[in-house]
mmCIF file of C-alpha atoms in Angstrom:
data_model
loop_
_atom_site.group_PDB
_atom_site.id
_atom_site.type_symbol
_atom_site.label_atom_id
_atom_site.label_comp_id
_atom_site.label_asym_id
_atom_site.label_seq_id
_atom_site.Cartn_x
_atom_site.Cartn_y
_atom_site.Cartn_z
ATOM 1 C CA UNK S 1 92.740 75.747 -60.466
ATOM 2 C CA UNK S 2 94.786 75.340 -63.867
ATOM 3 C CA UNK S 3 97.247 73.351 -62.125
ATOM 4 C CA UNK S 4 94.667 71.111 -61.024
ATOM 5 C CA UNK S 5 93.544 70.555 -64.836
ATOM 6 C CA UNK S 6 96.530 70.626 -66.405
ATOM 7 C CA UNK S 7 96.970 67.080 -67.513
ATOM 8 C CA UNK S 8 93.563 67.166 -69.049
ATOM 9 C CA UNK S 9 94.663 70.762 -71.278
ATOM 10 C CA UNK S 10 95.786 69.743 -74.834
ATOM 11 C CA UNK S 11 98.831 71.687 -75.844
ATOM 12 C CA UNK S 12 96.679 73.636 -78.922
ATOM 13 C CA UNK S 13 93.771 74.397 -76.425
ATOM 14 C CA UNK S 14 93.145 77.984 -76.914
ATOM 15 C CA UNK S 15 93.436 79.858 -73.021
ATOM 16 C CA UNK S 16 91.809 83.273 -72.440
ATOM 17 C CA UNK S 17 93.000 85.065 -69.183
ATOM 18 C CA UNK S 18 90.316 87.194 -67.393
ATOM 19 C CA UNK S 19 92.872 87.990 -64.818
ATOM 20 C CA UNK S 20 94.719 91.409 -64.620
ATOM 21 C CA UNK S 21 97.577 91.465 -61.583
ATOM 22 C CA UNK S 22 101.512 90.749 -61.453
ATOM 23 C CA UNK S 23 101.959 87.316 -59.573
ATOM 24 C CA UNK S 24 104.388 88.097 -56.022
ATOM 25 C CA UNK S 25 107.418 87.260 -55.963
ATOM 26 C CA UNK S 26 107.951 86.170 -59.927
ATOM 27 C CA UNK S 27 106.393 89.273 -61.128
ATOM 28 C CA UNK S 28 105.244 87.149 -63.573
ATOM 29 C CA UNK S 29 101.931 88.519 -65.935
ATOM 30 C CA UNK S 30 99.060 85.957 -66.012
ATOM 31 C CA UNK S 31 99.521 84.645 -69.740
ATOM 32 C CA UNK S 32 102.862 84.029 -68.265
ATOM 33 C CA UNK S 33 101.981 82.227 -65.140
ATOM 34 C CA UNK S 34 99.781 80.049 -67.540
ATOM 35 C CA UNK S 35 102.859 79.091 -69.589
ATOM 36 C CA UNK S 36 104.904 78.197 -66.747
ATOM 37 C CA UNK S 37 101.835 76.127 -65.300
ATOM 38 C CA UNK S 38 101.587 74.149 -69.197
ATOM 39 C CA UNK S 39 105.254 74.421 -70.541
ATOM 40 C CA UNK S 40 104.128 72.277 -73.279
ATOM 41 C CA UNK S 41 101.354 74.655 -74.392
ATOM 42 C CA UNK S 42 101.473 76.250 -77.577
ATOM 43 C CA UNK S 43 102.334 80.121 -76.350
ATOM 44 C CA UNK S 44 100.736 81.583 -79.476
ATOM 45 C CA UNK S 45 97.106 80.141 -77.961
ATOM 46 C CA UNK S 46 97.395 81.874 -74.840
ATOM 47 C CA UNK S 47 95.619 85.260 -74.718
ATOM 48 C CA UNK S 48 93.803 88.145 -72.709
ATOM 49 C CA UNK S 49 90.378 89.219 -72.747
ATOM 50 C CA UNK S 50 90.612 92.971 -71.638
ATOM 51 C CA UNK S 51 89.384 96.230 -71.494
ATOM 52 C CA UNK S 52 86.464 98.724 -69.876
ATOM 53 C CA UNK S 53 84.576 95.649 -68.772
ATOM 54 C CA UNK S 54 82.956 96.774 -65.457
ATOM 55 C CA UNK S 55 81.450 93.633 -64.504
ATOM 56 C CA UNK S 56 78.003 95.430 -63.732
ATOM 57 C CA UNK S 57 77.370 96.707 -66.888
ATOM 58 C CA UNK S 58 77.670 94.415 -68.937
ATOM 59 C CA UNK S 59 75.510 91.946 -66.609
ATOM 60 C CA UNK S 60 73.413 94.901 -67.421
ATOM 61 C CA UNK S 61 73.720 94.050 -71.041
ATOM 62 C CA UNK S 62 74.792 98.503 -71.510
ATOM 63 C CA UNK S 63 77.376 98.822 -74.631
ATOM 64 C CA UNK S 64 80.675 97.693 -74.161
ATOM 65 C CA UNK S 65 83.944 96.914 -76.285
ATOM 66 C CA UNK S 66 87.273 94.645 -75.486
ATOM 67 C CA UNK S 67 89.888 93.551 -77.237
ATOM 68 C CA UNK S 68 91.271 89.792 -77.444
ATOM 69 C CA UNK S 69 94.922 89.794 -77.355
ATOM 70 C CA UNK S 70 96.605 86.723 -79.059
ATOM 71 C CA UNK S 71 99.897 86.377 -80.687
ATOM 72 C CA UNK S 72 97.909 83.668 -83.339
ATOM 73 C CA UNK S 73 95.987 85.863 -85.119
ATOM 74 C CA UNK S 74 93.459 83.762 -86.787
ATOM 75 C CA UNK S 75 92.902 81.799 -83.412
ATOM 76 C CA UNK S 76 91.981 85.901 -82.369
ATOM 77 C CA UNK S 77 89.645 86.229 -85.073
ATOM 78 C CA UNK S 78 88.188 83.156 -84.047
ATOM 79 C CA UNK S 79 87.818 83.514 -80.857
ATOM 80 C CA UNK S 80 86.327 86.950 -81.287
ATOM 81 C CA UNK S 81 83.438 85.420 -82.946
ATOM 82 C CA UNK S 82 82.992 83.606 -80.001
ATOM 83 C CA UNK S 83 82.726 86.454 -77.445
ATOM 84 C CA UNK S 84 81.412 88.778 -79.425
ATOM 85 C CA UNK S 85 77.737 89.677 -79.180
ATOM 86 C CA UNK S 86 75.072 92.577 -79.434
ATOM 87 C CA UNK S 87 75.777 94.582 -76.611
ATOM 88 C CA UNK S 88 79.729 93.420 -76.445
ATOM 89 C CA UNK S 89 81.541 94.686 -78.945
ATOM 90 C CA UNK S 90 85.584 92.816 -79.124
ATOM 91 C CA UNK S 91 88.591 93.868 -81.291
ATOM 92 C CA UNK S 92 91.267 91.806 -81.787
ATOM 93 C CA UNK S 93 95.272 92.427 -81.243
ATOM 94 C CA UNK S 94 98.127 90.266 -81.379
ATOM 95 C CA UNK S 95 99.939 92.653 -78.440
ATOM 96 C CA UNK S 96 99.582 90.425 -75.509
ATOM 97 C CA UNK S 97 102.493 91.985 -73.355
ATOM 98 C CA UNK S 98 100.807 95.342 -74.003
ATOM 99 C CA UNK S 99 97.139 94.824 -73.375
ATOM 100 C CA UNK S 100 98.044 92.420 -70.281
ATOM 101 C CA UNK S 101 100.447 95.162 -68.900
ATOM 102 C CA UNK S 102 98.184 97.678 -69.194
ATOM 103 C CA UNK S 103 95.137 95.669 -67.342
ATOM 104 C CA UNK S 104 97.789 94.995 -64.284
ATOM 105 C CA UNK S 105 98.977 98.473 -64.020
ATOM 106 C CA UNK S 106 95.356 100.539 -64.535
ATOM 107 C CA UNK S 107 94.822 98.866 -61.073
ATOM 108 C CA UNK S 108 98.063 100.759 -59.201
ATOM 109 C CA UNK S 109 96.311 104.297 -61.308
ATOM 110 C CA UNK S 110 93.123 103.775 -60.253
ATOM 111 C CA UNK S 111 93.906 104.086 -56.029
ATOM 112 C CA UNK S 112 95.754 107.359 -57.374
ATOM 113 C CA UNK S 113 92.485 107.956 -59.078
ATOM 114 C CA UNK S 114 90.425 106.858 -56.043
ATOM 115 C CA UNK S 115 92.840 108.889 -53.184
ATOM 116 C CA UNK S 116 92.162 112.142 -55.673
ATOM 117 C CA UNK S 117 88.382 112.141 -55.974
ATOM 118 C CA UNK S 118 88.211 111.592 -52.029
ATOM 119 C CA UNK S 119 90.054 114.533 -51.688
ATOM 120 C CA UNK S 120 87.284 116.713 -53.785
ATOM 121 C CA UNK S 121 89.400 117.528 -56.669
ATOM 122 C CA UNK S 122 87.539 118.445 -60.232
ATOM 123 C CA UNK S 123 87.619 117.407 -63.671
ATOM 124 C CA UNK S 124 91.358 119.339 -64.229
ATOM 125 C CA UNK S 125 92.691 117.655 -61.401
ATOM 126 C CA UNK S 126 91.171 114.111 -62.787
ATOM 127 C CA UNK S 127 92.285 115.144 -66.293
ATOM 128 C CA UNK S 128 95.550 115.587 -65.375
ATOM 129 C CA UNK S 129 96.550 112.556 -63.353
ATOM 130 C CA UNK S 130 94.470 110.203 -65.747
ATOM 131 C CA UNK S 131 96.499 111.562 -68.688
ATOM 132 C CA UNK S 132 100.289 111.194 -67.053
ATOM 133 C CA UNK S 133 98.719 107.628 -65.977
ATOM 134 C CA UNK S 134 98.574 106.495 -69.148
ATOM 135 C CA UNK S 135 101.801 108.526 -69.888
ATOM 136 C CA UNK S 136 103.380 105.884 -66.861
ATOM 137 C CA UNK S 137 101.484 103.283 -68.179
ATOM 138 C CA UNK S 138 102.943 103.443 -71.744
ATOM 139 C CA UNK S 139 106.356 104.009 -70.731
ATOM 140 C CA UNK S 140 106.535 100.923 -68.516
ATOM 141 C CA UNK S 141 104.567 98.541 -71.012
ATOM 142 C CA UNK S 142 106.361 99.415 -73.874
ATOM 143 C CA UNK S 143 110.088 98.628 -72.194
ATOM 144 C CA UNK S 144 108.520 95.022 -71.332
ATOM 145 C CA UNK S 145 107.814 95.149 -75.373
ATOM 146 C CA UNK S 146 104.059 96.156 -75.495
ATOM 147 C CA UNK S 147 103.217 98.012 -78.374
ATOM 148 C CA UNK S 148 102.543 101.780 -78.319
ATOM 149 C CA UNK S 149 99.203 101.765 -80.020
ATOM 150 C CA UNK S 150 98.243 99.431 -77.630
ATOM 151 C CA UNK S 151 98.247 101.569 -74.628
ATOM 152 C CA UNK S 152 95.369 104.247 -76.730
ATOM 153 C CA UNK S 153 92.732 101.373 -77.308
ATOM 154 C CA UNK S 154 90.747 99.815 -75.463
ATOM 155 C CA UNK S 155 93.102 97.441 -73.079
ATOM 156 C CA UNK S 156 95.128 101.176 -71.971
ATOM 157 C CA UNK S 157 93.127 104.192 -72.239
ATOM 158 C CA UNK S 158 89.465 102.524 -72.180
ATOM 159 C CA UNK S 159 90.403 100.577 -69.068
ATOM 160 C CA UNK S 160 92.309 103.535 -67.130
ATOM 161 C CA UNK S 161 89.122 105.400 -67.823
ATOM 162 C CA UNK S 162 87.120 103.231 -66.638
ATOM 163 C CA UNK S 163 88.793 102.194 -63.617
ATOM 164 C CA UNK S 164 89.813 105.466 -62.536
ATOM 165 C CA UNK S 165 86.413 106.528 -62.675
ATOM 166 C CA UNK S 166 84.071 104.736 -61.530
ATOM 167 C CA UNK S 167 82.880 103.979 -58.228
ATOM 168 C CA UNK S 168 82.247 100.317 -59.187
ATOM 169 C CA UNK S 169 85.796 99.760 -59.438
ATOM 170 C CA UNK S 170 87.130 98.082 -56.064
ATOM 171 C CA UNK S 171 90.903 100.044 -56.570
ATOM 172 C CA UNK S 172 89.300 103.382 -57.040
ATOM 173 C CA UNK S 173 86.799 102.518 -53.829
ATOM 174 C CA UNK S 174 90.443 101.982 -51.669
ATOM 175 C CA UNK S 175 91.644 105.554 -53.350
ATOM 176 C CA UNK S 176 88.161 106.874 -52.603
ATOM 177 C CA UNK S 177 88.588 105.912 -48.641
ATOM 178 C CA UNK S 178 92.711 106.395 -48.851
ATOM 179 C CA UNK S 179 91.786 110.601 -50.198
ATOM 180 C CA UNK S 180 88.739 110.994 -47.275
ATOM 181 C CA UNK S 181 91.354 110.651 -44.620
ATOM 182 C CA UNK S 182 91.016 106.745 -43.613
ATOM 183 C CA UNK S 183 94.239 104.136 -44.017
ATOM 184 C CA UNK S 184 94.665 101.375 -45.869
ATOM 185 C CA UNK S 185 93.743 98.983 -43.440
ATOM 186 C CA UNK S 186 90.103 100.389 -42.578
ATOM 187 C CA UNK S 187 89.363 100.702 -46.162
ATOM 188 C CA UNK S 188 90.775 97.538 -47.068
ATOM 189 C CA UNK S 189 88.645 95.592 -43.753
ATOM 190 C CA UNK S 190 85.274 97.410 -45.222
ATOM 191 C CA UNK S 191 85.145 95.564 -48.686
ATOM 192 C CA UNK S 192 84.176 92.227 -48.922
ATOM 193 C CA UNK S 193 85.991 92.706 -52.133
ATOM 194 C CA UNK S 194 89.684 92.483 -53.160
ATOM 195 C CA UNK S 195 91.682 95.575 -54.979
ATOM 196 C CA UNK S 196 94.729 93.985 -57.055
ATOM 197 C CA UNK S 197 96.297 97.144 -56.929
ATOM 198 C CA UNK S 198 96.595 97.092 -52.991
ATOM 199 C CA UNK S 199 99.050 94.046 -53.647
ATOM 200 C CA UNK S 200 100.279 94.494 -57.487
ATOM 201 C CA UNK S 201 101.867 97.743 -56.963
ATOM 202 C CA UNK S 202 104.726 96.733 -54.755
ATOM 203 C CA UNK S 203 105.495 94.095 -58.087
ATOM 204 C CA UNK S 204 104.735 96.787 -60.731
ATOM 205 C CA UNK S 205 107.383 99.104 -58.664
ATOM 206 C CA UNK S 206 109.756 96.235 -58.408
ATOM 207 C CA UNK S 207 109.231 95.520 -62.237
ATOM 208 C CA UNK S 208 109.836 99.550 -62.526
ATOM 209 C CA UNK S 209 112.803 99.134 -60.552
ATOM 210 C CA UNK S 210 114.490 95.870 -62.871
ATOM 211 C CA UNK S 211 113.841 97.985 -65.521
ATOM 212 C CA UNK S 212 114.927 101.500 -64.822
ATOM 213 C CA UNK S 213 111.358 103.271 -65.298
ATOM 214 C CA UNK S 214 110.676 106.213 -63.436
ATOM 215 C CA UNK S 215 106.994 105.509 -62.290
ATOM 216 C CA UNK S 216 106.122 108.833 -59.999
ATOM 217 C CA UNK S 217 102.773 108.150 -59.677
ATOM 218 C CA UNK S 218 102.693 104.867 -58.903
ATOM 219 C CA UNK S 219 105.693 105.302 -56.360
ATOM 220 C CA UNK S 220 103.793 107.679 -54.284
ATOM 221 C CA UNK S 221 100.735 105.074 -54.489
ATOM 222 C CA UNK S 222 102.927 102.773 -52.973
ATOM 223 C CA UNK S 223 104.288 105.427 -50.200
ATOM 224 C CA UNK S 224 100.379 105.353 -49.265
ATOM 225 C CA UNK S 225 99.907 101.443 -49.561
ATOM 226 C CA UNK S 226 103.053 100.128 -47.633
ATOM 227 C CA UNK S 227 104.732 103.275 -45.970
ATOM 228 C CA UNK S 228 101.623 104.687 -43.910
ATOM 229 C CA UNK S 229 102.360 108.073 -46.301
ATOM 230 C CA UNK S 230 99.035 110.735 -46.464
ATOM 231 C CA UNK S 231 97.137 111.800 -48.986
ATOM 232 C CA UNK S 232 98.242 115.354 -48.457
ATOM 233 C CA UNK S 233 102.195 114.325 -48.738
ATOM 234 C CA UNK S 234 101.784 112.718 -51.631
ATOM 235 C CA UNK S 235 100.044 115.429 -53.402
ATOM 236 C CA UNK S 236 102.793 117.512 -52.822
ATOM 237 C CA UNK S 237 105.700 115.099 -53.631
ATOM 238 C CA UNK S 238 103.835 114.790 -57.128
ATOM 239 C CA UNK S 239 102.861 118.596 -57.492
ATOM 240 C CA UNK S 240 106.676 120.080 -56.325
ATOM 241 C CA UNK S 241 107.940 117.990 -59.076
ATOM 242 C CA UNK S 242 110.544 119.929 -61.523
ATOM 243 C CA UNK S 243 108.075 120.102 -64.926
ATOM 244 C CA UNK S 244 110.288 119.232 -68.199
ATOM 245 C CA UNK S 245 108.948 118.089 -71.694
ATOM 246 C CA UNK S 246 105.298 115.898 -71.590
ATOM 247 C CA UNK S 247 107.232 113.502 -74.088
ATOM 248 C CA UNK S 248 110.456 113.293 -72.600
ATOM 249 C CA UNK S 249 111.247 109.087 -71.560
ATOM 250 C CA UNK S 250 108.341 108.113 -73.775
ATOM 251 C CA UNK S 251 108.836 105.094 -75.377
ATOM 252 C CA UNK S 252 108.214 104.866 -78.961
#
């Protein structure tokens, strides 16, 4: 536990989160949490290791890429050096509020993910949803004052991919059970795993909330997690939505 080591964390000690999740009740991001936990750390030495990083693969040593987000550049560049390796390919990128937004919220998309594969939907279906994810995703991280570009790299895109996806992914395996007609609870009782998303979407609503964001999809995937809502009624709150301009609250 950090708190446990604190006294023994020099203030310039570079910190790289691995976590992606909204603490309860704060709503606090993890680089955050770490900076309330050390006050006296230097804030431009705590960072985020994120992106597609399925745990699996790259056990499996298969091809991979992340990005290091740190607001002290060089202290990036040097840390990339560090992580970076044949098979594991890392960027760097002094947005920390966007890639660690993006990491916490790809977990609330991926159960929407999940809940539509389990209903046998195809590739337009999958398309669609992943795309106005990111289209949430972006909108959201950028009022918290994440970067744009940030959210079509690797920490926003890659990961949303990735998560929403694959059948690795512990959030998409709740969306998976969630869309072939079981609730919450049974899925949640058959993993000997735990989906963030099953507890960081009530924070990234509440976040949504604080700062005005309409967040349909993730609203609806919190009808399902906390309101006993179906698959079936939340396909059609999202589908008998009135259609205006793609762009239109983007963020920019």
């Amino acid at each position: 536990m950090l708190v446990d080591a604190a006294a023994f964390i020099e203030p310039a000690t570079p910190i790289v989160s691995l976590s992606k999740g909204i603490e309860e009740g704060s709503l606090m991001r993890m680089t955050e949490v770490t900076a309330d936990v050390l006050p006296d750390h230097d804030r431009t030495h705590i960072g985020v290791l994120t992106g597609p990083n399925l745990a699996r693969e790259i056990a499996e040593g298969q091809p991979a890429a992340a990005v290091i987000a740190m607001a002290d550049e060089d202290l990036a560049a040097r840390l990339q050096a560090v992580f970076h390796g044949p098979t594991f390919r890392v960027y760097t990128n002094t947005d920390v509020i966007g890639a660690e937004s993006a990491g916490a919220l790809k977990n609330v998309m991926a159960i929407g993910a999940g809940i539509a594969h389990g209903m046998g939907f195809g590739m337009n279906s999958v398309a669609t949803f992943i795309t106005r994810a990111l289209f949430e995703l972006t909108r959201l991280g950028t009022a918290l004052g994440g970067k744009p570009l940030t959210f079509a790299g690797l920490a926003g895109m890659g990961d949303l991919i990735a998560t929403c996806m694959s059948e690795q992914s512990r959030n998409h395996r709740v969306g998976f059970g969630i869309g072939r007609g079981k609730t919450v609870e049974e899925v949640v009782s058959e993993m000997n795993m735990v989906a963030e998303g099953v507890k960081s979407t009530k924070g990234i609503l509440s976040i949504a909330h604080r700062e005005g964001i309409e967040m349909p999809i993730a609203e609806q995937v919190g009808r399902v997690l906390y309101e006993g809502a179906t698959a079936d009624e939340i396909l059609g709150n999202l589908m008998g939505r009135a259609a205006g301009s793609e762009t239109e609250g983007l963020v920019t």
